[in-house]
Amino acid sequence: MKLTTKGHYSVKALLDLSLQQKSAPCSTKVIASRQNIPAPYLEKLLIEMRRAGLVKSIRGKDGGYQLAREPVKISLGEILEAVGETIEPLAHHRAKEQLAEDWVTFSLWHRLSQKLKQALYSITLADLYYDARSWQASLGEEASFVV
């Protein structure tokens, strides 16, 4: 599986929002600035994640985005799926029944894909948040949060 820019930016944006969960909504411009993501592109990603129920949007002068659920209830797999990332490694490949080697290879990739999917859905936004915080603490950094 290759994580595209779309997937990377989506995870970065939700990690950023995980810091803001108990406070006021955060604007796209603020998130984009902190995470060095183009604001128009981020807005499209946030709309997709809103449709998937990962974030909620608040309108108005002080509006913006917030997580729709606790970070512990949002998985990496959900984030990637919300923005159209595929987890299937060989989506259009079919094994040739006559070739044992082809079938074994196909079966192997299928099993690996299932394990990867399980891992992505078991890692939560809270896990990523604590990993990032631990890394920052090891470097002696303060509360800045750029992934």
PDB file of C-alpha atoms in Angstrom, residues 15-145:
ATOM      1  CA  LEU A  15      -4.104  14.864  14.095  1.00  0.00           C
ATOM      2  CA  ASP A  16      -4.102  18.655  14.186  1.00  0.00           C
ATOM      3  CA  LEU A  17      -7.800  18.699  15.097  1.00  0.00           C
ATOM      4  CA  SER A  18      -7.208  16.151  17.842  1.00  0.00           C
ATOM      5  CA  LEU A  19      -5.343  18.892  19.717  1.00  0.00           C
ATOM      6  CA  GLN A  20      -8.308  21.236  19.385  1.00  0.00           C
ATOM      7  CA  GLN A  21     -11.032  18.783  20.382  1.00  0.00           C
ATOM      8  CA  LYS A  22     -12.242  20.533  23.509  1.00  0.00           C
ATOM      9  CA  SER A  23     -11.875  24.053  22.197  1.00  0.00           C
ATOM     10  CA  ALA A  24     -13.462  26.189  19.517  1.00  0.00           C
ATOM     11  CA  PRO A  25     -13.737  24.980  15.914  1.00  0.00           C
ATOM     12  CA  CYS A  26     -10.608  25.351  13.820  1.00  0.00           C
ATOM     13  CA  SER A  27     -10.661  26.994  10.397  1.00  0.00           C
ATOM     14  CA  THR A  28      -9.271  25.345   7.308  1.00  0.00           C
ATOM     15  CA  LYS A  29      -6.790  28.208   6.908  1.00  0.00           C
ATOM     16  CA  VAL A  30      -5.396  27.718  10.408  1.00  0.00           C
ATOM     17  CA  ILE A  31      -4.989  23.951   9.984  1.00  0.00           C
ATOM     18  CA  ALA A  32      -3.495  24.431   6.516  1.00  0.00           C
ATOM     19  CA  SER A  33      -1.008  26.976   7.837  1.00  0.00           C
ATOM     20  CA  ARG A  34       0.073  24.844  10.803  1.00  0.00           C
ATOM     21  CA  GLN A  35       0.447  21.675   8.712  1.00  0.00           C
ATOM     22  CA  ASN A  36       1.746  23.286   5.501  1.00  0.00           C
ATOM     23  CA  ILE A  37      -1.160  21.970   3.399  1.00  0.00           C
ATOM     24  CA  PRO A  38      -2.746  23.978   0.560  1.00  0.00           C
ATOM     25  CA  ALA A  39      -6.009  25.345   2.041  1.00  0.00           C
ATOM     26  CA  PRO A  40      -8.251  24.685  -1.015  1.00  0.00           C
ATOM     27  CA  TYR A  41      -7.074  21.061  -1.173  1.00  0.00           C
ATOM     28  CA  LEU A  42      -7.543  20.640   2.585  1.00  0.00           C
ATOM     29  CA  GLU A  43     -11.086  22.025   2.345  1.00  0.00           C
ATOM     30  CA  LYS A  44     -11.999  19.296  -0.164  1.00  0.00           C
ATOM     31  CA  LEU A  45     -10.541  16.621   2.109  1.00  0.00           C
ATOM     32  CA  LEU A  46     -12.394  17.959   5.141  1.00  0.00           C
ATOM     33  CA  ILE A  47     -15.669  17.902   3.194  1.00  0.00           C
ATOM     34  CA  GLU A  48     -15.072  14.230   2.352  1.00  0.00           C
ATOM     35  CA  MET A  49     -14.274  13.470   5.989  1.00  0.00           C
ATOM     36  CA  ARG A  50     -17.393  15.359   7.114  1.00  0.00           C
ATOM     37  CA  ARG A  51     -19.515  13.182   4.819  1.00  0.00           C
ATOM     38  CA  ALA A  52     -17.910  10.131   6.423  1.00  0.00           C
ATOM     39  CA  GLY A  53     -18.798  11.392   9.906  1.00  0.00           C
ATOM     40  CA  LEU A  54     -15.220  11.977  11.058  1.00  0.00           C
ATOM     41  CA  VAL A  55     -15.452  15.745  11.441  1.00  0.00           C
ATOM     42  CA  LYS A  56     -18.261  18.208  11.886  1.00  0.00           C
ATOM     43  CA  SER A  57     -18.378  21.696  10.485  1.00  0.00           C
ATOM     44  CA  ILE A  58     -19.636  24.741  12.316  1.00  0.00           C
ATOM     45  CA  ARG A  59     -20.765  27.699  10.252  1.00  0.00           C
ATOM     46  CA  GLY A  60     -20.370  31.348  11.033  1.00  0.00           C
ATOM     47  CA  LYS A  61     -17.716  33.869  11.937  1.00  0.00           C
ATOM     48  CA  ASP A  62     -16.126  31.622  14.546  1.00  0.00           C
ATOM     49  CA  GLY A  63     -16.848  28.437  12.619  1.00  0.00           C
ATOM     50  CA  GLY A  64     -14.566  25.749  11.351  1.00  0.00           C
ATOM     51  CA  TYR A  65     -14.056  22.033  11.883  1.00  0.00           C
ATOM     52  CA  GLN A  66     -13.975  19.766  14.916  1.00  0.00           C
ATOM     53  CA  LEU A  67     -13.649  16.031  15.321  1.00  0.00           C
ATOM     54  CA  ALA A  68     -17.071  14.386  15.287  1.00  0.00           C
ATOM     55  CA  ARG A  69     -15.941  11.652  17.695  1.00  0.00           C
ATOM     56  CA  GLU A  70     -13.314  11.066  20.349  1.00  0.00           C
ATOM     57  CA  PRO A  71      -9.858  10.391  18.825  1.00  0.00           C
ATOM     58  CA  VAL A  72      -9.898   6.890  20.302  1.00  0.00           C
ATOM     59  CA  LYS A  73     -13.003   6.151  18.190  1.00  0.00           C
ATOM     60  CA  ILE A  74     -11.488   7.212  14.838  1.00  0.00           C
ATOM     61  CA  SER A  75      -9.238   4.690  13.113  1.00  0.00           C
ATOM     62  CA  LEU A  76      -6.553   5.292  10.554  1.00  0.00           C
ATOM     63  CA  GLY A  77      -8.448   2.962   8.226  1.00  0.00           C
ATOM     64  CA  GLU A  78     -11.580   5.116   8.492  1.00  0.00           C
ATOM     65  CA  ILE A  79      -9.632   8.276   7.692  1.00  0.00           C
ATOM     66  CA  LEU A  80      -8.015   6.746   4.613  1.00  0.00           C
ATOM     67  CA  GLU A  81     -11.263   5.177   3.432  1.00  0.00           C
ATOM     68  CA  ALA A  82     -13.106   8.509   3.839  1.00  0.00           C
ATOM     69  CA  VAL A  83     -10.835  10.198   1.298  1.00  0.00           C
ATOM     70  CA  GLY A  84     -10.881   7.313  -1.167  1.00  0.00           C
ATOM     71  CA  GLU A  85      -7.595   5.617  -0.374  1.00  0.00           C
ATOM     72  CA  THR A  86      -7.619   1.987  -1.394  1.00  0.00           C
ATOM     73  CA  ILE A  87      -6.267  -0.718   0.839  1.00  0.00           C
ATOM     74  CA  GLU A  88      -6.552  -3.534  -1.689  1.00  0.00           C
ATOM     75  CA  PRO A  89      -3.113  -4.153  -3.268  1.00  0.00           C
ATOM     76  CA  LEU A  90      -4.210  -6.067  -6.363  1.00  0.00           C
ATOM     77  CA  ALA A  91      -7.762  -4.910  -6.954  1.00  0.00           C
ATOM     78  CA  HIS A  92      -7.937  -5.958 -10.621  1.00  0.00           C
ATOM     79  CA  HIS A  93      -5.638  -8.975 -10.534  1.00  0.00           C
ATOM     80  CA  ARG A  94      -7.097 -12.477 -10.791  1.00  0.00           C
ATOM     81  CA  ALA A  95      -5.109 -15.642 -10.306  1.00  0.00           C
ATOM     82  CA  LYS A  96      -4.902 -18.083 -13.207  1.00  0.00           C
ATOM     83  CA  GLU A  97      -6.294 -21.344 -11.936  1.00  0.00           C
ATOM     84  CA  GLN A  98      -3.832 -23.428 -13.958  1.00  0.00           C
ATOM     85  CA  LEU A  99      -0.707 -21.888 -12.427  1.00  0.00           C
ATOM     86  CA  ALA A 100      -0.029 -22.890  -8.820  1.00  0.00           C
ATOM     87  CA  GLU A 101       2.600 -20.176  -8.473  1.00  0.00           C
ATOM     88  CA  ASP A 102       0.142 -17.512  -9.563  1.00  0.00           C
ATOM     89  CA  TRP A 103      -2.490 -18.777  -7.151  1.00  0.00           C
ATOM     90  CA  VAL A 104      -0.025 -18.949  -4.216  1.00  0.00           C
ATOM     91  CA  THR A 105       1.235 -15.434  -4.904  1.00  0.00           C
ATOM     92  CA  PHE A 106      -2.310 -14.102  -5.210  1.00  0.00           C
ATOM     93  CA  SER A 107      -3.273 -15.845  -1.961  1.00  0.00           C
ATOM     94  CA  LEU A 108      -0.228 -14.399  -0.180  1.00  0.00           C
ATOM     95  CA  TRP A 109      -1.036 -10.829  -1.264  1.00  0.00           C
ATOM     96  CA  HIS A 110      -4.661 -11.309  -0.271  1.00  0.00           C
ATOM     97  CA  ARG A 111      -3.643 -12.469   3.240  1.00  0.00           C
ATOM     98  CA  LEU A 112      -1.174  -9.603   3.609  1.00  0.00           C
ATOM     99  CA  SER A 113      -3.877  -7.182   2.512  1.00  0.00           C
ATOM    100  CA  GLN A 114      -6.225  -8.510   5.183  1.00  0.00           C
ATOM    101  CA  LYS A 115      -3.532  -8.107   7.873  1.00  0.00           C
ATOM    102  CA  LEU A 116      -2.817  -4.560   6.712  1.00  0.00           C
ATOM    103  CA  LYS A 117      -6.509  -3.703   6.794  1.00  0.00           C
ATOM    104  CA  GLN A 118      -6.787  -5.098  10.345  1.00  0.00           C
ATOM    105  CA  ALA A 119      -3.812  -3.011  11.422  1.00  0.00           C
ATOM    106  CA  LEU A 120      -5.155   0.196   9.850  1.00  0.00           C
ATOM    107  CA  TYR A 121      -8.512  -0.236  11.551  1.00  0.00           C
ATOM    108  CA  SER A 122      -6.902  -1.022  14.928  1.00  0.00           C
ATOM    109  CA  ILE A 123      -4.695   2.103  15.009  1.00  0.00           C
ATOM    110  CA  THR A 124      -6.666   5.073  16.280  1.00  0.00           C
ATOM    111  CA  LEU A 125      -6.174   8.789  15.989  1.00  0.00           C
ATOM    112  CA  ALA A 126      -5.443   8.768  19.733  1.00  0.00           C
ATOM    113  CA  ASP A 127      -2.580   6.291  19.150  1.00  0.00           C
ATOM    114  CA  LEU A 128      -1.088   8.569  16.496  1.00  0.00           C
ATOM    115  CA  TYR A 129      -1.540  11.603  18.725  1.00  0.00           C
ATOM    116  CA  TYR A 130       0.343   9.985  21.627  1.00  0.00           C
ATOM    117  CA  ASP A 131       3.078   8.752  19.278  1.00  0.00           C
ATOM    118  CA  ALA A 132       3.562  12.289  17.950  1.00  0.00           C
ATOM    119  CA  ARG A 133       3.559  13.775  21.460  1.00  0.00           C
ATOM    120  CA  SER A 134       6.105  11.198  22.674  1.00  0.00           C
ATOM    121  CA  TRP A 135       8.373  11.986  19.743  1.00  0.00           C
ATOM    122  CA  GLN A 136       8.102  15.726  20.386  1.00  0.00           C
ATOM    123  CA  ALA A 137       8.822  15.237  24.094  1.00  0.00           C
ATOM    124  CA  SER A 138      11.907  13.188  23.260  1.00  0.00           C
ATOM    125  CA  LEU A 139      13.185  16.154  21.251  1.00  0.00           C
ATOM    126  CA  GLY A 140      12.365  18.564  24.071  1.00  0.00           C
ATOM    127  CA  GLU A 141       9.780  20.426  22.011  1.00  0.00           C
ATOM    128  CA  GLU A 142       6.952  22.407  23.511  1.00  0.00           C
ATOM    129  CA  ALA A 143       3.312  22.197  22.446  1.00  0.00           C
ATOM    130  CA  SER A 144       3.850  22.951  18.763  1.00  0.00           C
ATOM    131  CA  PHE A 145       2.265  20.280  16.647  1.00  0.00           C
TER     132      PHE A 145
END
